[in-house]
Amino acid sequence: MLSVKSKILVLAACLLEMLWLLFAQVLNNPYILLPCLVCFLALAAWTAAKSMALPVLLFFLPFSALLKIQPGTVSFYTIALLMVYLIYIVMGSKRINVYHLIPALVLISVLLVVKTVFGYPFRYDFIMFAASLLVAPFLCREMNDNKYDFYWLTVAFSLGIALAAITARYFIVFPTIARYVRKLSLFGVVRYAGYYGDPNFYSSHVAAALSGVMVLLLHNPKKGRTVALVLLMMVLLYCGFLSVSKSFLLIVLFLMLFWVVALMFKKGKLTMKVTIVLSLIVGAVFLLSFTAFTDLIDMMVQRITSGKTLSDFTTGRTELWGKYIQALSEDSRLLLFGMGYTNIMINDRGSHNTLLQIVYQMGIVGSTILFAWIICYVRTLMAGTKLRWGSMVQVCIILIGTIGPWMALDFLFFDEFFLIPIFVCFALRFLSESENIQSA
């Protein structure tokens, strides 16, 4: 395994690249920005060669909107992801089963036929989706090489989210940065979304990282790691509340409920449990002592109490779901074959549900093939991993934090559709290994 120093070196390289990126975007100088973007590609390639690309990809996922020459152009994040895919094809093609290629090729063929027959346009997002179907499972190389653990992956993801949220919050005063930052103000409620543009998508990153931190806290980490994880949890909660997202609050409440249940029934020393609980209480008191955080809570309460109907509470999602279901029920061709992975929406509004979006885009035929591919994908990532019933509550924590937001958001056209499942599988492998150590 790589030493801790090597892991810190990768994290330090991410921090330096992030500072360079912010400096270049503030100045809006192409002679500074272009070398920065090239170095980002070099960092992704170097870490891929070391089987450590995923921490870099998750660290920079919240910064993907900034990794551009200018707004509206292709993000270098997408280019880096494709490059990592290609590197892992060369380095890892002989080390995994390739049965995922069968449903991938069939699905791509079906989508190509639908696009051709019905005249839907071909865009780069379809090329990226097709490439990911074929190559994303090769990322399991990182899980097999064990160059880092779930703790370091979660730390990298959490730091990226926190730094993106905080810098976007305060760098908005620069016009060159403000182009990438969306600030929503309505009826006295101010919502931030980091550099992501949408508060709900932004908060989904926070929820995913938060679920990882909470699971790690349940496994009796050393005192240093316990302090670091508690601090990360407090920072992530603050970042999540910046979005003033009702769905984020709902997910956090479920996460806390399941976490308390898991802590109560978790085997281990009582003193460790008491230490974790006291640390969280101290952290919560510390957060509540800040006026900025209590103001966020007030705005969250205002959003929740302002609605009188279910449609108001879901911000019109129930009506959108009804329109998409109606469109599918009235058009048998659409129900069977979908839109051929073409970003065409009803009334220019997404379905706000990934499962519904999959059926709308691919139909029953394509959705069935996609779910077959997902089974192959997860089996490749989880090869040799067995979970016991005793860890099911912790599994629920991970799934609620990572996949839970997908029930209210459209992720099919985003990189997260392939990256978040890898984070989930890393967490499940961590749970399996922890169980094996305890039973040994």
Short mmCIF file of C-alpha atoms in Angstrom, two decimals:
data_model
loop_
_atom_site.label_atom_id
_atom_site.label_comp_id
_atom_site.label_asym_id
_atom_site.label_seq_id
_atom_site.Cartn_x
_atom_site.Cartn_y
_atom_site.Cartn_z
CA MET A 1 0.00 0.00 0.00
CA LEU A 2 1.04 3.60 -0.48
CA SER A 3 2.20 5.34 2.64
CA VAL A 4 0.14 8.01 4.32
CA LYS A 5 2.60 10.57 2.96
CA SER A 6 1.67 9.62 -0.59
CA LYS A 7 -2.01 10.07 0.16
CA ILE A 8 -1.32 13.46 1.71
CA LEU A 9 0.77 14.35 -1.35
CA VAL A 10 -2.21 13.71 -3.63
CA LEU A 11 -4.47 15.76 -1.36
CA ALA A 12 -1.92 18.57 -1.24
CA ALA A 13 -1.70 18.53 -5.04
CA CYS A 14 -5.49 18.88 -5.19
CA LEU A 15 -5.39 21.87 -2.83
CA LEU A 16 -2.64 23.60 -4.81
CA GLU A 17 -4.46 22.98 -8.10
CA MET A 18 -7.66 24.35 -6.57
CA LEU A 19 -5.91 27.55 -5.41
CA TRP A 20 -4.35 27.98 -8.86
CA LEU A 21 -7.75 27.48 -10.49
CA LEU A 22 -9.43 30.08 -8.28
CA PHE A 23 -6.60 32.57 -8.85
CA ALA A 24 -6.76 32.05 -12.62
CA GLN A 25 -10.54 32.40 -12.77
CA VAL A 26 -10.53 35.54 -10.62
CA LEU A 27 -8.00 37.16 -12.97
CA ASN A 28 -9.72 35.63 -16.03
CA ASN A 29 -6.29 35.38 -17.65
CA PRO A 30 -6.03 32.61 -20.30
CA TYR A 31 -2.22 32.49 -19.94
CA ILE A 32 -2.69 31.46 -16.31
CA LEU A 33 -5.89 29.46 -16.75
CA LEU A 34 -4.84 27.20 -19.66
CA PRO A 35 -1.69 25.86 -17.92
CA CYS A 36 -3.85 25.30 -14.82
CA LEU A 37 -6.37 23.22 -16.78
CA VAL A 38 -3.58 21.25 -18.45
CA CYS A 39 -2.04 20.56 -15.03
CA PHE A 40 -5.43 19.33 -13.84
CA LEU A 41 -5.45 16.81 -16.69
CA ALA A 42 -1.88 15.83 -15.79
CA LEU A 43 -2.90 15.37 -12.13
CA ALA A 44 -5.80 13.15 -13.16
CA ALA A 45 -3.55 11.09 -15.44
CA TRP A 46 -0.79 10.73 -12.83
CA THR A 47 -3.17 9.64 -10.08
CA ALA A 48 -4.87 7.22 -12.50
CA ALA A 49 -1.48 5.62 -13.15
CA LYS A 50 -1.15 5.29 -9.35
CA SER A 51 -4.73 3.94 -9.00
CA MET A 52 -5.73 7.02 -7.00
CA ALA A 53 -7.80 9.00 -9.50
CA LEU A 54 -11.16 8.73 -7.76
CA PRO A 55 -10.24 10.95 -4.75
CA VAL A 56 -9.11 13.61 -7.26
CA LEU A 57 -12.30 13.25 -9.31
CA LEU A 58 -14.53 13.54 -6.24
CA PHE A 59 -12.51 16.44 -4.82
CA PHE A 60 -12.94 18.43 -8.04
CA LEU A 61 -16.53 17.37 -8.78
CA PRO A 62 -17.90 20.48 -6.98
CA PHE A 63 -15.40 22.60 -8.99
CA SER A 64 -16.31 21.08 -12.39
CA ALA A 65 -18.09 24.28 -13.50
CA LEU A 66 -14.88 26.26 -12.94
CA LEU A 67 -12.73 23.85 -14.94
CA LYS A 68 -13.57 25.66 -18.17
CA ILE A 69 -11.93 28.22 -20.40
CA GLN A 70 -15.14 30.25 -20.18
CA PRO A 71 -18.80 29.69 -19.29
CA GLY A 72 -20.67 27.58 -21.82
CA THR A 73 -17.65 25.55 -22.95
CA VAL A 74 -16.93 21.90 -22.23
CA SER A 75 -15.56 21.30 -18.75
CA PHE A 76 -12.04 19.89 -18.51
CA TYR A 77 -13.52 17.69 -15.78
CA THR A 78 -15.33 15.70 -18.46
CA ILE A 79 -12.13 15.44 -20.49
CA ALA A 80 -10.24 14.24 -17.41
CA LEU A 81 -12.88 11.61 -16.70
CA LEU A 82 -12.63 10.26 -20.25
CA MET A 83 -8.84 10.24 -19.96
CA VAL A 84 -9.00 8.26 -16.71
CA TYR A 85 -11.33 5.78 -18.40
CA LEU A 86 -8.84 5.29 -21.25
CA ILE A 87 -5.91 4.84 -18.86
CA TYR A 88 -7.79 2.16 -16.92
CA ILE A 89 -8.69 0.35 -20.13
CA VAL A 90 -4.99 0.03 -20.88
CA MET A 91 -3.95 -0.80 -17.31
CA GLY A 92 -6.85 -2.91 -16.11
CA SER A 93 -8.59 -4.59 -19.04
CA LYS A 94 -7.22 -8.03 -18.12
CA ARG A 95 -8.15 -7.79 -14.45
CA ILE A 96 -11.94 -7.64 -14.53
CA ASN A 97 -14.83 -9.46 -16.13
CA VAL A 98 -16.18 -7.68 -19.17
CA TYR A 99 -19.70 -9.12 -19.22
CA HIS A 100 -20.99 -5.57 -18.66
CA LEU A 101 -20.10 -4.89 -22.30
CA ILE A 102 -23.05 -7.00 -23.50
CA PRO A 103 -25.88 -4.88 -22.01
CA ALA A 104 -23.84 -1.73 -22.69
CA LEU A 105 -23.51 -2.45 -26.42
CA VAL A 106 -27.14 -3.53 -26.68
CA LEU A 107 -28.34 -0.35 -24.95
CA ILE A 108 -26.15 1.88 -27.11
CA SER A 109 -27.49 0.14 -30.22
CA VAL A 110 -31.11 0.62 -29.11
CA LEU A 111 -30.54 4.31 -28.37
CA LEU A 112 -28.83 4.82 -31.73
CA VAL A 113 -31.80 3.24 -33.52
CA VAL A 114 -34.29 5.42 -31.63
CA LYS A 115 -32.29 8.58 -32.40
CA THR A 116 -31.99 7.67 -36.08
CA VAL A 117 -35.62 6.62 -36.62
CA PHE A 118 -37.16 9.59 -34.82
CA GLY A 119 -34.59 12.18 -35.86
CA TYR A 120 -33.27 13.09 -32.42
CA PRO A 121 -29.93 14.95 -32.46
CA PHE A 122 -26.57 13.41 -31.53
CA ARG A 123 -24.70 15.44 -28.92
CA TYR A 124 -21.54 15.04 -26.87
CA ASP A 125 -23.55 14.04 -23.78
CA PHE A 126 -24.64 10.86 -25.58
CA ILE A 127 -21.01 10.11 -26.51
CA MET A 128 -19.99 10.57 -22.88
CA PHE A 129 -22.84 8.35 -21.69
CA ALA A 130 -21.94 5.61 -24.18
CA ALA A 131 -18.26 5.79 -23.20
CA SER A 132 -19.15 5.57 -19.52
CA LEU A 133 -21.32 2.52 -20.10
CA LEU A 134 -18.41 0.76 -21.76
CA VAL A 135 -15.56 1.89 -19.54
CA ALA A 136 -16.80 3.00 -16.08
CA PRO A 137 -16.57 -0.54 -14.59
CA PHE A 138 -12.80 -0.45 -15.20
CA LEU A 139 -12.59 2.02 -12.30
CA CYS A 140 -12.85 -1.00 -10.03
CA ARG A 141 -9.06 -1.18 -10.45
CA GLU A 142 -8.81 1.41 -7.66
CA MET A 143 -10.89 -0.75 -5.35
CA ASN A 144 -8.81 -3.83 -6.11
CA ASP A 145 -5.40 -2.14 -5.69
CA ASN A 146 -6.20 -0.79 -2.18
CA LYS A 147 -4.00 2.29 -2.51
CA TYR A 148 -6.30 4.23 -0.18
CA ASP A 149 -9.31 3.48 2.02
CA PHE A 150 -12.85 4.79 2.34
CA TYR A 151 -11.76 7.30 4.97
CA TRP A 152 -9.41 9.09 2.58
CA LEU A 153 -11.96 9.00 -0.23
CA THR A 154 -14.59 10.57 2.03
CA VAL A 155 -12.18 13.21 3.30
CA ALA A 156 -11.23 14.20 -0.26
CA PHE A 157 -14.88 14.41 -1.31
CA SER A 158 -15.89 16.37 1.81
CA LEU A 159 -13.02 18.85 1.54
CA GLY A 160 -13.83 19.50 -2.11
CA ILE A 161 -17.46 20.21 -1.26
CA ALA A 162 -16.63 22.45 1.71
CA LEU A 163 -13.97 24.46 -0.11
CA ALA A 164 -16.17 24.93 -3.18
CA ALA A 165 -19.13 26.04 -1.06
CA ILE A 166 -17.14 28.49 1.06
CA THR A 167 -15.09 30.01 -1.77
CA ALA A 168 -18.19 30.41 -3.96
CA ARG A 169 -19.95 32.10 -1.04
CA TYR A 170 -17.26 34.75 -0.60
CA PHE A 171 -15.69 34.97 -4.09
CA ILE A 172 -19.00 36.00 -5.61
CA VAL A 173 -17.85 39.61 -5.21
CA PHE A 174 -15.51 39.04 -8.20
CA PRO A 175 -17.43 39.45 -11.49
CA THR A 176 -15.30 36.76 -13.15
CA ILE A 177 -16.29 34.24 -10.46
CA ALA A 178 -19.89 35.48 -10.23
CA ARG A 179 -20.42 34.13 -13.77
CA TYR A 180 -20.19 30.61 -12.33
CA VAL A 181 -22.11 31.22 -9.09
CA ARG A 182 -25.88 31.18 -8.88
CA LYS A 183 -27.50 32.93 -5.93
CA LEU A 184 -31.26 32.49 -5.58
CA SER A 185 -33.24 35.07 -3.60
CA LEU A 186 -36.99 34.80 -3.13
CA PHE A 187 -39.23 36.18 -0.38
CA GLY A 188 -36.31 36.79 1.95
CA VAL A 189 -34.79 33.32 1.44
CA VAL A 190 -31.27 33.31 -0.01
CA ARG A 191 -30.03 30.00 -1.43
CA TYR A 192 -26.45 29.17 -2.42
CA ALA A 193 -25.25 26.30 -4.61
CA GLY A 194 -21.47 26.51 -4.64
CA TYR A 195 -20.32 26.49 -8.27
CA TYR A 196 -22.93 23.91 -9.25
CA GLY A 197 -25.75 26.25 -10.23
CA ASP A 198 -28.61 24.35 -8.61
CA PRO A 199 -29.03 24.26 -4.79
CA ASN A 200 -30.64 20.81 -4.81
CA PHE A 201 -27.95 19.17 -6.96
CA TYR A 202 -25.30 20.90 -4.84
CA SER A 203 -26.87 19.65 -1.60
CA SER A 204 -26.96 16.09 -2.99
CA HIS A 205 -23.14 16.11 -2.93
CA VAL A 206 -23.22 17.25 0.68
CA ALA A 207 -25.69 14.51 1.64
CA ALA A 208 -23.55 11.83 -0.01
CA ALA A 209 -20.37 12.93 1.75
CA LEU A 210 -22.25 13.34 5.04
CA SER A 211 -23.50 9.75 4.90
CA GLY A 212 -19.92 8.55 4.43
CA VAL A 213 -18.71 10.56 7.42
CA MET A 214 -21.53 9.21 9.60
CA VAL A 215 -20.76 5.60 8.69
CA LEU A 216 -17.06 6.12 9.43
CA LEU A 217 -17.90 7.51 12.87
CA LEU A 218 -19.68 4.26 13.72
CA HIS A 219 -16.49 2.22 13.36
CA ASN A 220 -14.52 3.36 16.40
CA PRO A 221 -11.97 5.52 14.60
CA LYS A 222 -8.88 6.74 16.40
CA LYS A 223 -9.19 9.98 18.37
CA GLY A 224 -7.54 12.04 15.65
CA ARG A 225 -9.86 10.68 12.99
CA THR A 226 -12.88 11.08 15.28
CA VAL A 227 -12.14 14.78 15.71
CA ALA A 228 -11.55 15.19 11.97
CA LEU A 229 -14.81 13.41 11.11
CA VAL A 230 -16.86 15.42 13.61
CA LEU A 231 -15.40 18.65 12.20
CA LEU A 232 -16.21 17.49 8.66
CA MET A 233 -19.77 16.67 9.72
CA MET A 234 -20.30 20.14 11.17
CA VAL A 235 -18.84 21.84 8.10
CA LEU A 236 -20.92 19.69 5.75
CA LEU A 237 -24.09 20.49 7.68
CA TYR A 238 -23.34 24.21 7.36
CA CYS A 239 -22.64 23.82 3.64
CA GLY A 240 -25.83 21.82 3.18
CA PHE A 241 -27.95 24.41 4.97
CA LEU A 242 -26.53 27.10 2.66
CA SER A 243 -28.72 25.56 -0.05
CA VAL A 244 -31.86 25.98 2.13
CA SER A 245 -33.03 22.76 0.44
CA LYS A 246 -36.08 21.03 1.91
CA SER A 247 -35.00 17.72 0.41
CA PHE A 248 -31.60 18.08 2.10
CA LEU A 249 -33.24 18.68 5.47
CA LEU A 250 -35.47 15.64 4.98
CA ILE A 251 -32.48 13.45 4.10
CA VAL A 252 -30.47 14.73 7.08
CA LEU A 253 -33.33 13.89 9.44
CA PHE A 254 -33.49 10.33 8.10
CA LEU A 255 -29.70 10.03 8.28
CA MET A 256 -29.70 11.14 11.92
CA LEU A 257 -32.49 8.71 12.78
CA PHE A 258 -30.75 5.72 11.21
CA TRP A 259 -27.39 6.80 12.65
CA VAL A 260 -28.74 6.91 16.21
CA VAL A 261 -30.27 3.44 15.74
CA ALA A 262 -26.98 2.09 14.34
CA LEU A 263 -25.01 3.63 17.22
CA MET A 264 -27.31 2.12 19.86
CA PHE A 265 -26.96 -1.42 18.50
CA LYS A 266 -23.34 -1.14 17.41
CA LYS A 267 -20.93 -3.37 19.29
CA GLY A 268 -18.04 -1.58 20.94
CA LYS A 269 -16.87 0.21 24.03
CA LEU A 270 -19.42 2.44 25.75
CA THR A 271 -16.76 5.10 26.34
CA MET A 272 -16.18 5.41 22.59
CA LYS A 273 -19.89 5.86 21.96
CA VAL A 274 -20.13 8.48 24.69
CA THR A 275 -17.08 10.28 23.24
CA ILE A 276 -18.63 10.41 19.76
CA VAL A 277 -21.99 11.65 21.09
CA LEU A 278 -20.35 14.33 23.25
CA SER A 279 -18.19 15.46 20.35
CA LEU A 280 -21.28 15.83 18.18
CA ILE A 281 -23.11 17.75 20.91
CA VAL A 282 -20.18 20.14 21.27
CA GLY A 283 -20.03 20.56 17.51
CA ALA A 284 -23.78 21.21 17.30
CA VAL A 285 -23.61 23.82 20.07
CA PHE A 286 -20.67 25.43 18.30
CA LEU A 287 -22.65 25.65 15.04
CA LEU A 288 -25.76 27.01 16.74
CA SER A 289 -23.68 29.74 18.38
CA PHE A 290 -23.12 31.30 14.95
CA THR A 291 -25.77 33.75 13.83
CA ALA A 292 -25.11 32.80 10.19
CA PHE A 293 -26.15 29.20 10.88
CA THR A 294 -29.24 30.11 12.90
CA ASP A 295 -30.29 32.45 10.06
CA LEU A 296 -30.04 29.49 7.68
CA ILE A 297 -32.27 27.45 10.00
CA ASP A 298 -34.80 30.29 10.09
CA MET A 299 -34.88 30.41 6.27
CA MET A 300 -35.26 26.64 6.14
CA VAL A 301 -38.23 26.80 8.54
CA GLN A 302 -39.70 29.63 6.46
CA ARG A 303 -39.53 27.51 3.29
CA ILE A 304 -41.10 24.49 4.99
CA THR A 305 -43.96 26.39 6.62
CA SER A 306 -44.76 28.62 3.63
CA GLY A 307 -46.46 25.84 1.65
CA LYS A 308 -49.98 24.62 2.35
CA THR A 309 -50.29 21.71 -0.08
CA LEU A 310 -48.20 18.68 -1.02
CA SER A 311 -47.35 20.39 -4.31
CA ASP A 312 -46.07 23.43 -2.40
CA PHE A 313 -43.97 21.24 -0.11
CA THR A 314 -42.41 19.39 -3.06
CA THR A 315 -41.99 22.65 -5.02
CA GLY A 316 -44.29 21.42 -7.76
CA ARG A 317 -42.62 18.04 -8.17
CA THR A 318 -45.83 16.05 -7.76
CA GLU A 319 -47.37 17.95 -10.68
CA LEU A 320 -44.25 17.35 -12.80
CA TRP A 321 -44.28 13.63 -12.03
CA GLY A 322 -47.93 13.55 -13.05
CA LYS A 323 -47.18 15.23 -16.40
CA TYR A 324 -44.37 12.80 -17.21
CA ILE A 325 -46.47 9.79 -16.21
CA GLN A 326 -49.32 11.12 -18.34
CA ALA A 327 -47.00 11.60 -21.34
CA LEU A 328 -45.76 8.02 -20.99
CA SER A 329 -49.24 6.57 -20.62
CA GLU A 330 -50.55 8.44 -23.69
CA ASP A 331 -47.71 7.51 -26.05
CA SER A 332 -46.96 3.80 -26.37
CA ARG A 333 -43.89 4.48 -28.51
CA LEU A 334 -42.48 6.79 -25.83
CA LEU A 335 -43.29 4.25 -23.12
CA LEU A 336 -41.50 1.45 -24.97
CA PHE A 337 -38.45 3.25 -26.41
CA GLY A 338 -38.23 6.69 -24.79
CA MET A 339 -36.47 9.75 -26.17
CA GLY A 340 -33.25 7.94 -27.07
CA TYR A 341 -31.17 9.71 -24.39
CA THR A 342 -31.97 13.15 -25.81
CA ASN A 343 -32.18 16.09 -23.42
CA ILE A 344 -35.72 17.08 -24.37
CA MET A 345 -38.06 17.86 -21.47
CA ILE A 346 -41.76 18.48 -20.99
CA ASN A 347 -42.45 22.22 -20.79
CA ASP A 348 -38.67 22.72 -20.44
CA ARG A 349 -38.72 21.18 -16.98
CA GLY A 350 -37.05 17.95 -15.94
CA SER A 351 -38.89 15.09 -14.32
CA HIS A 352 -37.10 15.65 -10.98
CA ASN A 353 -36.88 11.91 -10.44
CA THR A 354 -34.03 9.84 -11.86
CA LEU A 355 -36.07 6.63 -12.13
CA LEU A 356 -38.83 8.45 -14.00
CA GLN A 357 -36.22 10.18 -16.15
CA ILE A 358 -34.69 6.82 -17.11
CA VAL A 359 -38.06 5.47 -18.29
CA TYR A 360 -38.82 8.71 -20.15
CA GLN A 361 -35.45 8.74 -21.89
CA MET A 362 -35.09 5.01 -22.63
CA GLY A 363 -38.54 3.51 -22.35
CA ILE A 364 -39.28 0.15 -20.80
CA VAL A 365 -36.98 -1.61 -23.28
CA GLY A 366 -33.96 0.61 -22.67
CA SER A 367 -34.60 0.85 -18.91
CA THR A 368 -34.60 -2.94 -18.59
CA ILE A 369 -31.27 -3.14 -20.43
CA LEU A 370 -29.83 -0.28 -18.33
CA PHE A 371 -30.77 -1.99 -15.06
CA ALA A 372 -29.12 -5.17 -16.34
CA TRP A 373 -25.98 -3.10 -16.95
CA ILE A 374 -26.23 -1.59 -13.45
CA ILE A 375 -26.33 -5.09 -11.96
CA CYS A 376 -23.18 -5.99 -13.90
CA TYR A 377 -21.56 -2.69 -12.85
CA VAL A 378 -22.25 -3.20 -9.15
CA ARG A 379 -21.20 -6.87 -9.27
CA THR A 380 -17.89 -5.83 -10.84
CA LEU A 381 -17.28 -3.19 -8.16
CA MET A 382 -18.43 -5.46 -5.34
CA ALA A 383 -16.60 -8.63 -6.44
CA GLY A 384 -15.84 -10.79 -3.40
CA THR A 385 -17.76 -8.51 -1.02
CA LYS A 386 -20.31 -10.00 1.38
CA LEU A 387 -22.50 -8.00 3.76
CA ARG A 388 -24.16 -9.30 6.89
CA TRP A 389 -27.57 -8.36 8.21
CA GLY A 390 -25.94 -6.58 11.14
CA SER A 391 -24.75 -3.79 8.88
CA MET A 392 -28.05 -3.19 7.09
CA VAL A 393 -28.78 0.01 9.03
CA GLN A 394 -25.42 1.42 7.94
CA VAL A 395 -26.16 0.35 4.38
CA CYS A 396 -29.40 2.33 4.63
CA ILE A 397 -27.44 5.39 5.80
CA ILE A 398 -25.21 5.23 2.73
CA LEU A 399 -28.10 4.64 0.33
CA ILE A 400 -30.25 7.42 1.81
CA GLY A 401 -27.41 9.94 1.58
CA THR A 402 -26.24 8.98 -1.91
CA ILE A 403 -29.23 7.61 -3.85
CA GLY A 404 -31.96 9.31 -1.80
CA PRO A 405 -31.59 12.66 -3.64
CA TRP A 406 -32.06 10.84 -6.95
CA MET A 407 -35.75 10.45 -6.08
CA ALA A 408 -36.20 14.23 -6.41
CA LEU A 409 -33.54 15.09 -9.02
CA ASP A 410 -32.52 14.13 -12.56
CA PHE A 411 -29.01 12.60 -12.59
CA LEU A 412 -29.05 10.59 -15.80
CA PHE A 413 -27.19 13.28 -17.79
CA PHE A 414 -24.57 13.96 -15.09
CA ASP A 415 -21.23 12.37 -14.22
CA GLU A 416 -22.64 11.55 -10.78
CA PHE A 417 -24.75 8.81 -12.37
CA PHE A 418 -21.55 6.76 -12.68
CA LEU A 419 -19.35 8.22 -9.92
CA ILE A 420 -21.73 8.11 -6.95
CA PRO A 421 -22.33 4.33 -7.27
CA ILE A 422 -18.56 3.85 -7.00
CA PHE A 423 -18.59 5.87 -3.76
CA VAL A 424 -21.45 3.66 -2.54
CA CYS A 425 -19.57 0.46 -3.38
CA PHE A 426 -16.44 1.77 -1.62
CA ALA A 427 -18.58 2.29 1.48
CA LEU A 428 -20.11 -1.19 1.25
CA ARG A 429 -16.67 -2.77 0.83
CA PHE A 430 -15.54 -0.83 3.91
CA LEU A 431 -18.47 -2.23 5.89
CA SER A 432 -17.70 -5.76 4.72
CA GLU A 433 -14.02 -5.48 5.64
CA SER A 434 -14.89 -4.01 9.05
CA GLU A 435 -17.20 -6.93 9.76
CA ASN A 436 -14.51 -9.43 8.78
CA ILE A 437 -12.02 -7.77 11.12
CA GLN A 438 -14.49 -7.79 14.04
CA SER A 439 -15.40 -11.45 13.51
CA ALA A 440 -11.77 -12.57 13.14
#
